[in-house]
Amino acid sequence: MPSPTTDPNTVEDPTPTSRTKARRPRLSREVVLTTALALVDAEGLEALSMRRLGAELERDPMGLYRYAKNRADLLDGITEVVLEKLVIPTDGVDWQQQLRRTAHDFRDLALAHPHVVPLLVTRPLSTPLGLRPLGTLRPLGTLRPLENILDLLIGAGFAPADALHVYRAYYGYLYGHILNELQEFVVDEEENEALLRLGLHRLPARSFPRLRAMAPVLADYDGAGELEAGITILLGGLAAQLNPTAPRTLPGSMPDPAPQESS
Amino acid sequence: MPSPTTDPNTVEDPTPTSRTKARRPRLSREVVLTTALALVDAEGLEALSMRRLGAELERDPMGLYRYAKNRADLLDGITEVVLEKLVIPTDGVDWQQQLRRTAHDFRDLALAHPHVVPLLVTRPLSTPLGLRPLGTLRPLGTLRPLENILDLLIGAGFAPADALHVYRAYYGYLYGHILNELQEFVVDEEENEALLRLGLHRLPARSFPRLRAMAPVLADYDGAGELEAGITILLGGLAAQLNPTAPRTLPGSMPDPAPQESS
DNA sequence: ACGCCTTGCCTACAACGTAGACTGTACGTG
DNA sequence: CACGTACAGTCTACGTTGTAGGCAAGGCGT
């Protein structure tokens, strides 16, 4: 759809009142964010401009400012839309199993929206916790995973402080793995494997001998397997170091009152 | 220095030939990138525009295109300048110790240039391996850490494929940890601790009960400690799972010919 | 019927990245 | 000393961006 105003299959709307409303689904923040996400998925982050998004919605660019006060807010919104797709069940049957599964869910999500990943890992960074526009509790959705995983872990018997440690190690590795994996192929994996091999082959052999020798190994990369292995190591290590007060098969009662909250 | 053209301590250069050259240190890619980095460090990524950087160098913005063909290239350059500061000794006395130390070096580097971190973790992602402008071997510097760590690990006796696994888990966690840590305080840690507490206090208690209860624990965060713990777990686990063919105290000979390189 | 409030459009502006032509200085060669 | 070539640096200009502010028109309570 190059120029939507001259799109032949629109009926040219002679009566702009009712026709227009039927054709354009009555904007809402959700609609805006969703189509913004679609645009980013299709054409990358830089393609997302207010004007372009406005064109996509067949609406004046300025109208978008009703639903996102900023371009930055729009990006935050996209981040949230994506993150909301990640449901983390908190009935802690087995926390390790649970975390393992959500790790893969997260990975799938990231691979489904590779262009959004920079936002996922970066957006909360550019507007740190304390400084968020708390009046609108919009960007708080970024904290959802944190809250959910804390809930899961504490429900599984961890002391709150320990739960935090587990979360940090877990999510840290998760983020890092995703970033690493996405570096291997971004555009499309089919033809990129060839390109990668080609690229490595052209590497200056003198300064990157190890890398060059590794082209074949680099070419076939099992992201899921790699993630699984890393998570296993991490979770195993964590469990050995600081274990939940209750055994892991304990159902989700709440055996923790609160940490010592002096000061 | 608000307006450098009217800076009183410059001598107004009546003879523009020799004076100007003395005042402006004869641009070079390195100079450009360095002051660009300084600008980013001081005012954040968005403050870096060609025009602004030109003003900083008291030069026409267009002149910069001699040293960076793009704004993107400029960002790549900054990434590289920062990454070059990270020296990874490859004399593998003890690979675990070595990796642990470089992890902290990397952390220090990231904390010294927090605004660049999004570039560090993201830039290679937006221009994937195979598609780099290989004619100029500029952005290859991003691969330096990979090459170095591979060298270190293989030198310590790992099979190349295993070295890759170690690298991925290690750098994955490292990246993730940095991102996590930077989310806690970005602008300045002094007053942000208060802000964070304040922010959490204002969190909707209903939907974020765990987080709210954790404000005090969140407030004092030992990044180095957390990193150390995570790395220990990871490296320990990795060592247990796939150990180098030679004991770790072996000096850096090269006991590996190459992997099977059929195909 | 009235007036308000939401929704959307339009114009306008400063700042951006960058193409292309231009000017000056430096220097190897006659 | 004169010249031409190369290159550092500048100037102008164009299209695009984010966004402020004002204005038109429909939905709805009174």
Coordinates of C-alpha atoms (C1' of nucleotides) in Angstrom, one line a residue:
Chain A
M1 CA 0.0 0.0 0.0
P2 CA 2.1 2.8 -1.2
S3 CA -0.3 5.8 -1.1
P4 CA -3.4 5.0 0.9
T5 CA -5.3 8.1 -0.1
T6 CA -5.5 6.9 -3.7
D7 CA -6.1 3.3 -2.7
P8 CA -8.6 2.1 -5.3
N9 CA -10.4 -0.4 -3.1
T10 CA -11.6 2.3 -0.7
V11 CA -14.9 3.6 -1.7
E12 CA -13.8 7.2 -1.9
D13 CA -16.2 8.0 0.9
P14 CA -18.5 10.7 -0.5
T15 CA -20.2 11.0 2.9
P16 CA -17.3 11.4 5.2
T17 CA -19.3 11.1 8.4
S18 CA -20.4 7.5 8.8
R19 CA -18.2 5.9 6.1
T20 CA -15.1 7.1 7.6
K21 CA -15.9 5.8 11.0
A22 CA -16.8 2.4 9.6
R23 CA -13.6 2.1 7.6
R24 CA -11.3 3.3 10.4
P25 CA -11.9 1.4 13.5
R26 CA -12.1 4.4 15.9
L27 CA -8.7 5.0 17.2
S28 CA -7.6 3.9 20.7
R29 CA -4.3 3.6 22.4
E30 CA -4.4 -0.1 21.9
V31 CA -5.0 0.2 18.1
V32 CA -2.3 2.8 17.8
L33 CA 0.2 0.7 19.6
T34 CA -0.7 -2.5 17.9
T35 CA -0.3 -1.1 14.4
A36 CA 2.8 0.7 15.5
L37 CA 4.2 -2.7 16.6
A38 CA 3.1 -4.2 13.3
L39 CA 5.0 -1.4 11.5
V40 CA 8.1 -2.0 13.5
D41 CA 8.0 -5.7 13.0
A42 CA 7.6 -5.2 9.3
E43 CA 10.1 -2.5 8.6
G44 CA 12.2 -1.9 11.7
L45 CA 12.4 0.8 14.3
E46 CA 13.5 3.6 12.1
A47 CA 10.5 3.2 9.9
L48 CA 8.3 4.2 12.8
S49 CA 7.6 7.9 12.6
M50 CA 4.5 9.7 13.6
R51 CA 3.8 10.6 10.0
R52 CA 4.3 7.2 8.8
L53 CA 2.2 5.7 11.5
G54 CA -0.5 8.3 10.8
A55 CA -0.5 7.2 7.2
E56 CA -0.8 3.6 8.2
L57 CA -3.9 4.4 10.2
E58 CA -5.2 6.8 7.5
R59 CA -5.3 9.5 10.1
D60 CA -3.5 12.8 10.6
P61 CA -0.2 12.3 12.4
M62 CA -1.2 14.9 15.0
G63 CA -4.0 12.8 16.1
L64 CA -1.7 10.2 17.5
Y65 CA -0.7 12.6 20.2
R66 CA -3.9 11.9 21.9
Y67 CA -2.9 8.3 22.6
A68 CA 0.8 8.8 23.1
K69 CA 2.1 12.0 24.4
N70 CA 5.5 11.4 22.7
R71 CA 7.3 9.3 20.3
A72 CA 9.2 8.0 23.3
D73 CA 5.9 7.2 25.0
L74 CA 4.9 5.4 21.9
L75 CA 8.0 3.3 22.1
D76 CA 7.3 2.6 25.7
G77 CA 3.8 1.5 24.7
I78 CA 5.2 -0.9 22.1
T79 CA 7.5 -2.3 24.7
E80 CA 4.6 -2.9 26.9
V81 CA 2.4 -4.4 24.3
V82 CA 5.1 -6.9 23.6
L83 CA 5.8 -7.6 27.2
E84 CA 2.2 -8.1 28.0
K85 CA 2.2 -11.1 25.8
L86 CA 4.5 -12.8 28.2
V87 CA 2.3 -14.5 30.8
I88 CA 4.2 -15.9 33.8
P89 CA 2.1 -18.4 35.7
T90 CA 2.8 -17.9 39.4
D91 CA 1.4 -21.2 40.7
G92 CA 4.8 -22.4 41.7
V93 CA 4.6 -26.1 41.1
D94 CA 8.3 -26.2 40.3
W95 CA 10.0 -22.9 40.0
Q96 CA 12.9 -24.1 38.0
Q97 CA 10.6 -25.7 35.5
Q98 CA 8.6 -22.6 35.4
L99 CA 11.5 -20.3 34.8
R100 CA 12.8 -22.6 32.2
R101 CA 9.6 -22.4 30.4
T102 CA 9.2 -18.7 30.6
A103 CA 12.7 -18.3 29.3
H104 CA 11.7 -20.1 26.2
D105 CA 8.5 -18.1 26.0
F106 CA 10.5 -15.0 26.2
R107 CA 12.9 -16.2 23.6
D108 CA 10.1 -17.0 21.2
L109 CA 8.6 -13.6 21.8
A110 CA 11.9 -11.9 21.1
L111 CA 12.4 -13.9 17.9
A112 CA 8.9 -13.0 16.9
H113 CA 9.7 -9.3 17.3
P114 CA 13.4 -8.9 16.8
H115 CA 13.2 -5.2 16.0
V116 CA 11.6 -4.6 19.4
V117 CA 14.3 -6.3 21.4
P118 CA 16.5 -3.1 21.6
L119 CA 13.5 -1.5 23.1
L120 CA 12.9 -4.3 25.5
V121 CA 16.4 -4.2 26.9
T122 CA 16.9 -0.5 26.6
R123 CA 13.7 1.4 27.1
P124 CA 13.5 1.0 30.9
L125 CA 17.1 2.0 31.0
S126 CA 16.5 5.4 29.4
T127 CA 13.8 6.3 31.8
P128 CA 14.9 4.9 35.1
L129 CA 12.7 3.6 37.8
G130 CA 12.3 6.6 40.0
L131 CA 11.8 9.2 37.2
R132 CA 8.9 7.6 35.4
P133 CA 5.8 9.8 34.8
L134 CA 4.0 8.1 37.6
G135 CA 0.9 10.2 37.1
T136 CA 0.2 8.1 34.1
L137 CA 1.1 4.6 35.2
R138 CA 1.8 3.6 31.7
P139 CA 5.4 2.5 31.6
L140 CA 5.0 0.5 34.7
G141 CA 4.1 -2.5 32.6
T142 CA 7.8 -3.0 32.2
L143 CA 7.9 -4.0 35.8
R144 CA 5.4 -6.7 35.3
P145 CA 7.8 -9.5 34.7
L146 CA 9.8 -8.5 37.7
E147 CA 6.7 -8.6 39.9
N148 CA 5.5 -11.9 38.5
I149 CA 8.8 -13.7 38.9
L150 CA 9.2 -12.4 42.4
D151 CA 5.8 -13.7 43.1
L152 CA 6.6 -17.0 41.7
L153 CA 9.8 -17.4 43.5
I154 CA 8.5 -16.1 46.8
G155 CA 5.6 -18.4 46.4
A156 CA 8.0 -21.3 45.9
G157 CA 9.6 -20.5 49.3
F158 CA 12.4 -18.2 48.6
A159 CA 13.1 -15.4 51.0
P160 CA 12.3 -12.1 49.2
A161 CA 15.9 -11.0 49.0
D162 CA 17.0 -14.3 47.6
A163 CA 14.2 -14.2 45.1
L164 CA 15.6 -10.9 43.9
H165 CA 19.0 -12.4 43.4
V166 CA 17.5 -15.3 41.5
Y167 CA 15.5 -12.9 39.4
R168 CA 18.5 -10.8 38.6
A169 CA 20.7 -13.6 37.5
Y170 CA 17.9 -15.2 35.6
Y171 CA 16.8 -12.2 33.7
G172 CA 20.3 -11.0 33.2
Y173 CA 21.3 -14.1 31.5
L174 CA 18.0 -14.2 29.6
Y175 CA 18.5 -10.7 28.2
G176 CA 22.1 -11.3 27.3
H177 CA 21.3 -14.5 25.6
I178 CA 18.7 -13.0 23.5
L179 CA 21.0 -10.2 22.4
N180 CA 23.7 -12.6 21.6
E181 CA 21.4 -14.8 19.6
L182 CA 19.9 -12.0 17.6
Q183 CA 23.4 -10.9 16.6
E184 CA 23.8 -14.1 14.7
F185 CA 21.1 -13.6 12.2
V186 CA 18.8 -10.7 12.1
V187 CA 17.1 -10.2 8.8
D188 CA 16.2 -13.7 7.8
E189 CA 18.0 -16.8 8.7
E190 CA 17.7 -18.6 5.4
E191 CA 20.0 -16.6 3.3
N192 CA 22.0 -15.2 6.1
E193 CA 23.7 -18.3 7.0
A194 CA 25.4 -18.1 3.6
L195 CA 26.1 -14.5 4.2
L196 CA 27.6 -15.1 7.5
R197 CA 29.9 -17.7 6.2
L198 CA 30.9 -15.4 3.5
G199 CA 31.4 -12.5 5.9
L200 CA 33.6 -14.6 8.2
H201 CA 35.5 -15.8 5.2
R202 CA 36.4 -12.2 4.3
L203 CA 37.5 -11.5 7.8
P204 CA 41.1 -10.4 8.0
A205 CA 42.7 -13.6 8.9
R206 CA 45.6 -12.1 10.7
S207 CA 43.6 -10.2 13.3
F208 CA 40.8 -12.7 13.8
P209 CA 42.3 -16.2 13.4
R210 CA 40.0 -17.8 16.0
L211 CA 36.9 -16.4 14.5
R212 CA 37.8 -17.4 11.0
A213 CA 38.6 -20.9 11.9
M214 CA 35.2 -21.1 13.5
A215 CA 33.0 -20.2 10.6
P216 CA 31.4 -23.7 10.3
V217 CA 30.7 -23.9 14.0
L218 CA 29.2 -20.5 14.1
A219 CA 27.0 -21.2 11.1
D220 CA 24.8 -23.7 12.8
Y221 CA 23.7 -22.2 16.1
D222 CA 21.1 -23.8 18.3
G223 CA 19.7 -20.8 20.2
A224 CA 17.1 -22.8 22.2
G225 CA 19.7 -25.4 23.1
E226 CA 22.2 -22.7 24.2
L227 CA 19.6 -21.0 26.2
E228 CA 18.5 -24.2 27.9
A229 CA 22.0 -25.1 28.8
G230 CA 22.8 -21.7 30.3
I231 CA 19.6 -21.6 32.2
T232 CA 20.2 -25.0 33.6
I233 CA 23.6 -24.1 34.8
L234 CA 22.4 -20.8 36.3
L235 CA 19.4 -22.2 38.1
G236 CA 21.2 -25.2 39.3
G237 CA 23.9 -23.1 40.7
L238 CA 21.5 -20.7 42.3
A239 CA 19.4 -23.5 43.8
A240 CA 22.6 -25.0 45.3
Q241 CA 23.6 -21.7 46.8
L242 CA 20.4 -20.4 48.2
N243 CA 17.6 -22.8 48.3
P244 CA 14.0 -22.1 49.1
T245 CA 12.9 -22.7 52.7
A246 CA 10.2 -25.0 51.4
P247 CA 10.9 -27.9 49.0
R248 CA 10.1 -27.0 45.4
T249 CA 7.1 -29.2 45.1
L250 CA 5.2 -27.1 47.6
P251 CA 2.1 -25.6 46.2
G252 CA 1.7 -21.8 46.2
S253 CA 0.9 -21.0 49.7
M254 CA 2.6 -17.9 51.1
P255 CA 5.1 -18.9 53.8
D256 CA 6.8 -15.5 54.0
P257 CA 5.6 -12.6 56.1
A258 CA 8.1 -10.0 55.0
P259 CA 11.8 -9.4 55.3
Q260 CA 13.2 -7.6 58.2
E261 CA 12.2 -4.1 57.3
S262 CA 14.0 -1.9 59.8
S263 CA 15.4 1.3 58.3
Chain B
M1 CA 30.9 26.5 27.4
P2 CA 27.7 27.7 25.9
S3 CA 28.8 29.5 22.8
P4 CA 32.4 28.7 21.9
T5 CA 32.7 31.3 19.1
T6 CA 32.6 34.1 21.7
D7 CA 34.8 32.3 24.2
P8 CA 36.9 35.1 25.8
N9 CA 40.0 33.1 26.4
T10 CA 40.6 32.4 22.7
V11 CA 42.7 35.2 21.2
E12 CA 40.3 36.1 18.5
D13 CA 42.8 34.8 15.9
P14 CA 43.4 37.8 13.6
T15 CA 45.6 35.7 11.3
P16 CA 43.4 32.8 10.6
T17 CA 46.1 30.6 9.0
S18 CA 48.4 29.5 11.8
R19 CA 46.2 30.4 14.7
T20 CA 43.3 28.4 13.6
K21 CA 45.3 25.4 13.1
A22 CA 46.7 25.7 16.6
R23 CA 43.3 26.2 18.1
R24 CA 41.6 23.4 16.2
P25 CA 43.7 20.3 16.4
R26 CA 43.3 19.3 12.8
L27 CA 40.4 16.9 12.7
S28 CA 40.9 13.2 12.4
R29 CA 38.5 10.2 12.9
E30 CA 39.9 9.6 16.3
V31 CA 39.4 13.2 17.4
V32 CA 35.9 13.2 16.0
L33 CA 34.9 10.0 17.7
T34 CA 36.5 11.0 21.0
T35 CA 34.7 14.2 21.3
A36 CA 31.5 12.5 20.1
L37 CA 31.9 10.1 22.9
A38 CA 32.5 12.9 25.3
L39 CA 29.3 14.6 24.2
V40 CA 27.3 11.4 24.6
D41 CA 28.8 10.8 28.0
A42 CA 27.9 14.3 29.0
E43 CA 24.5 14.7 27.5
G44 CA 23.2 11.4 26.3
L45 CA 22.7 9.8 23.0
E46 CA 20.1 12.1 21.7
A47 CA 22.3 15.1 22.1
L48 CA 24.7 13.7 19.5
S49 CA 23.7 15.3 16.2
M50 CA 26.0 16.1 13.4
R51 CA 25.3 19.8 13.8
R52 CA 25.9 19.6 17.5
L53 CA 29.1 17.7 17.2
G54 CA 30.2 20.1 14.5
A55 CA 29.6 23.0 16.9
E56 CA 31.5 21.2 19.6
L57 CA 34.5 20.9 17.2
E58 CA 34.0 24.4 15.9
R59 CA 33.7 23.1 12.5
D60 CA 31.1 22.8 9.9
P61 CA 28.8 19.9 10.4
M62 CA 29.4 18.7 6.9
G63 CA 33.0 18.3 7.5
L64 CA 32.3 15.4 9.8
Y65 CA 31.3 13.3 6.8
R66 CA 34.9 13.0 5.9
Y67 CA 35.5 10.9 9.0
A68 CA 32.2 9.1 9.4
K69 CA 30.2 8.4 6.4
N70 CA 27.0 8.3 8.4
R71 CA 25.5 9.1 11.7
A72 CA 25.2 5.3 12.0
D73 CA 28.9 5.0 11.2
L74 CA 29.6 7.5 13.9
L75 CA 27.7 5.5 16.4
D76 CA 29.6 2.4 15.4
G77 CA 32.8 4.3 15.8
I78 CA 31.8 5.4 19.3
T79 CA 31.0 1.8 20.2
E80 CA 34.4 0.8 18.9
V81 CA 36.2 3.5 20.8
V82 CA 34.7 2.3 24.0
L83 CA 35.2 -1.4 23.3
E84 CA 38.8 -0.7 22.5
K85 CA 39.4 0.3 26.0
L86 CA 38.7 -3.2 27.1
V87 CA 41.9 -5.1 27.0
I88 CA 41.6 -8.9 27.5
P89 CA 44.9 -10.5 28.3
T90 CA 45.1 -13.8 26.6
D91 CA 47.9 -15.4 28.5
G92 CA 45.7 -18.0 30.0
V93 CA 47.1 -18.4 33.4
D94 CA 43.7 -19.1 34.8
W95 CA 40.8 -18.7 32.5
Q96 CA 38.2 -18.4 35.2
Q97 CA 40.2 -15.7 37.0
Q98 CA 40.8 -14.0 33.7
L99 CA 37.1 -13.9 32.7
R100 CA 36.1 -12.8 36.2
R101 CA 38.5 -9.9 36.0
T102 CA 37.4 -8.8 32.5
A103 CA 33.8 -9.0 33.6
H104 CA 34.6 -6.4 36.2
D105 CA 36.6 -4.4 33.7
F106 CA 33.6 -4.5 31.4
R107 CA 31.3 -3.4 34.2
D108 CA 33.5 -0.5 35.1
L109 CA 33.6 0.5 31.5
A110 CA 29.9 0.3 31.2
L111 CA 29.4 2.3 34.3
A112 CA 31.8 4.9 33.0
H113 CA 29.8 5.3 29.8
P114 CA 26.3 4.4 30.7
H115 CA 24.8 6.2 27.8
V116 CA 26.8 4.1 25.4
V117 CA 25.6 0.8 26.7
P118 CA 22.6 0.7 24.5
L119 CA 25.0 1.0 21.6
L120 CA 27.3 -1.7 22.9
V121 CA 24.6 -4.2 23.2
T122 CA 22.6 -3.1 20.3
R123 CA 24.8 -1.7 17.5
P124 CA 26.1 -5.0 16.3
L125 CA 22.6 -6.2 16.3
S126 CA 21.3 -3.6 13.9
T127 CA 24.0 -4.4 11.4
P128 CA 24.4 -8.2 11.5
L129 CA 27.6 -10.0 10.9
G130 CA 27.4 -10.8 7.3
L131 CA 26.1 -7.5 6.1
R132 CA 28.8 -5.3 7.4
P133 CA 30.5 -2.9 5.0
L134 CA 33.5 -5.2 4.8
G135 CA 35.4 -2.9 2.5
T136 CA 36.0 -0.6 5.4
L137 CA 36.8 -2.9 8.1
R138 CA 35.6 -0.4 10.6
P139 CA 32.9 -2.0 12.6
L140 CA 34.9 -5.2 13.0
G141 CA 36.3 -3.9 16.2
T142 CA 33.0 -5.0 17.8
L143 CA 34.2 -8.6 17.2
R144 CA 37.4 -8.0 19.1
P145 CA 36.1 -9.2 22.5
L146 CA 34.8 -12.4 20.9
E147 CA 38.1 -13.1 19.2
N148 CA 40.1 -12.3 22.3
I149 CA 38.0 -14.5 24.6
L150 CA 38.0 -17.3 22.2
D151 CA 41.7 -17.0 22.1
L152 CA 41.9 -17.0 25.8
L153 CA 39.7 -20.0 26.2
I154 CA 41.3 -22.1 23.4
G155 CA 44.6 -21.2 24.8
A156 CA 43.5 -22.5 28.2
G157 CA 42.7 -25.8 26.6
F158 CA 39.1 -25.7 25.5
A159 CA 38.0 -27.2 22.3
P160 CA 37.0 -24.4 20.0
A161 CA 33.3 -25.4 20.0
D162 CA 33.3 -25.5 23.8
A163 CA 35.1 -22.2 23.9
L164 CA 32.2 -20.7 21.9
H165 CA 29.7 -22.1 24.4
V166 CA 31.6 -20.6 27.3
Y167 CA 31.9 -17.3 25.5
R168 CA 28.2 -17.2 24.8
A169 CA 27.1 -18.0 28.3
Y170 CA 29.6 -15.6 29.7
Y171 CA 29.0 -12.6 27.5
G172 CA 25.3 -13.3 27.6
Y173 CA 25.2 -13.0 31.3
L174 CA 27.6 -10.1 31.3
Y175 CA 25.5 -8.0 28.9
G176 CA 22.3 -8.9 30.8
H177 CA 23.8 -8.0 34.1
I178 CA 25.0 -4.6 32.9
L179 CA 21.5 -3.9 31.5
N180 CA 19.9 -4.9 34.7
E181 CA 22.3 -2.9 36.8
L182 CA 21.9 0.2 34.8
Q183 CA 18.2 0.1 35.2
E184 CA 18.5 0.7 38.9
F185 CA 20.1 4.1 38.7
V186 CA 21.0 5.9 35.6
V187 CA 21.4 9.6 36.0
D188 CA 23.3 9.8 39.3
E189 CA 23.2 7.3 42.1
E190 CA 23.2 9.8 44.9
E191 CA 19.8 11.3 44.6
N192 CA 18.3 8.5 42.7
E193 CA 18.3 6.2 45.6
A194 CA 15.8 8.5 47.3
L195 CA 13.9 8.8 44.1
L196 CA 13.7 5.1 43.6
R197 CA 12.4 4.6 47.1
L198 CA 9.9 7.3 46.4
G199 CA 8.9 5.8 43.1
L200 CA 8.4 2.4 44.5
H201 CA 6.4 3.9 47.3
R202 CA 4.0 5.3 44.8
L203 CA 3.6 2.1 43.0
P204 CA 0.1 0.8 42.9
A205 CA 0.2 -1.5 45.8
R206 CA -2.5 -3.7 44.5
S207 CA -0.8 -4.8 41.3
F208 CA 2.8 -4.7 42.5
P209 CA 2.7 -6.0 46.1
R210 CA 6.0 -7.9 45.9
L211 CA 7.9 -5.0 44.4
R212 CA 6.5 -2.6 47.0
A213 CA 7.4 -4.7 49.9
M214 CA 10.9 -4.8 48.5
A215 CA 11.8 -1.2 48.3
P216 CA 14.4 -1.3 51.0
V217 CA 16.1 -4.3 49.6
L218 CA 16.1 -2.8 46.1
A219 CA 17.5 0.4 47.4
D220 CA 20.9 -0.9 48.3
Y221 CA 22.2 -2.8 45.3
D222 CA 25.7 -4.2 45.1
G223 CA 26.3 -4.5 41.4
A224 CA 29.8 -5.8 41.6
G225 CA 28.8 -8.4 44.2
E226 CA 25.8 -9.5 42.1
L227 CA 28.0 -9.8 39.0
E228 CA 30.6 -11.7 40.9
A229 CA 28.1 -14.2 42.2
G230 CA 26.5 -14.8 38.8
I231 CA 29.8 -15.2 37.1
T232 CA 30.9 -17.7 39.7
I233 CA 27.9 -19.8 39.3
L234 CA 28.1 -19.7 35.5
L235 CA 31.8 -20.4 35.2
G236 CA 31.6 -23.1 37.8
G237 CA 28.8 -24.8 36.1
L238 CA 30.4 -24.5 32.7
A239 CA 33.7 -25.9 34.0
A240 CA 31.9 -28.8 35.5
Q241 CA 30.1 -29.5 32.3
L242 CA 32.8 -29.1 29.7
N243 CA 36.3 -28.8 31.0
P244 CA 39.4 -27.9 29.1
T245 CA 41.5 -30.8 27.9
A246 CA 44.5 -29.3 29.7
P247 CA 44.4 -28.3 33.4
R248 CA 43.8 -24.6 33.9
T249 CA 47.2 -23.7 35.1
L250 CA 48.7 -24.6 31.8
P251 CA 50.4 -21.7 30.1
G252 CA 49.3 -20.4 26.7
S253 CA 50.5 -23.0 24.3
M254 CA 48.2 -24.0 21.5
P255 CA 47.1 -27.6 21.9
D256 CA 44.3 -27.4 19.3
P257 CA 44.8 -27.8 15.5
A258 CA 41.3 -26.9 14.4
P259 CA 37.8 -28.4 14.5
Q260 CA 36.8 -30.8 11.7
E261 CA 36.4 -28.4 8.9
S262 CA 34.7 -30.5 6.2
S263 CA 32.1 -28.8 4.1
Chain C
dA1 C1' -32.1 24.0 21.9
dC2 C1' -27.9 24.9 24.0
dG3 C1' -23.0 24.3 25.3
dC4 C1' -19.3 21.3 26.4
dC5 C1' -16.0 17.8 25.5
dT6 C1' -13.8 14.6 22.9
dT7 C1' -11.8 13.5 18.2
dG8 C1' -9.4 14.7 14.5
dC9 C1' -7.2 17.9 10.9
dC10 C1' -4.3 21.7 9.5
dT11 C1' -0.6 24.9 9.5
dA12 C1' 3.8 26.1 11.1
dC13 C1' 8.4 25.8 13.0
dA14 C1' 12.9 24.4 14.5
dA15 C1' 16.0 20.8 14.1
dC16 C1' 17.6 16.9 11.8
dG17 C1' 20.6 14.0 8.1
dT18 C1' 22.8 14.6 4.1
dA19 C1' 23.7 15.7 -1.3
dG20 C1' 26.3 18.6 -4.1
dA21 C1' 28.9 22.5 -5.5
dC22 C1' 32.2 25.6 -3.8
dT23 C1' 36.6 27.8 -1.6
dG24 C1' 40.8 27.8 0.2
dT25 C1' 45.3 26.0 1.8
dA26 C1' 49.4 22.4 1.1
dC27 C1' 52.4 20.4 -1.6
dG28 C1' 54.9 17.8 -5.5
dT29 C1' 56.5 18.9 -9.9
dG30 C1' 57.9 21.9 -13.8
Chain D
dC1 C1' 58.8 30.9 -8.9
dA2 C1' 54.5 29.2 -11.1
dC3 C1' 51.4 25.7 -11.7
dG4 C1' 48.1 21.8 -11.0
dT5 C1' 46.3 18.4 -8.2
dA6 C1' 44.4 16.8 -3.9
dC7 C1' 42.1 17.4 -0.1
dA8 C1' 40.2 19.9 4.4
dG9 C1' 36.6 22.6 5.2
dT10 C1' 32.4 25.5 4.2
dC11 C1' 28.0 27.0 2.2
dT12 C1' 23.5 26.4 0.4
dA13 C1' 19.6 23.6 -0.1
dC14 C1' 16.2 19.8 0.2
dG15 C1' 13.3 16.5 2.3
dT16 C1' 12.0 14.6 6.7
dT17 C1' 11.4 14.5 11.4
dG18 C1' 8.9 15.7 16.3
dT19 C1' 5.7 18.5 18.0
dA20 C1' 3.1 23.2 19.5
dG21 C1' -1.2 25.7 18.8
dG22 C1' -5.4 26.7 16.7
dC23 C1' -9.6 25.3 14.5
dA24 C1' -13.7 22.2 12.8
dA25 C1' -17.1 18.9 13.7
dG26 C1' -19.7 15.2 16.0
dG27 C1' -21.6 12.9 20.7
dC28 C1' -24.0 13.9 24.7
dG29 C1' -25.8 15.8 29.2
dT30 C1' -28.9 19.4 30.5

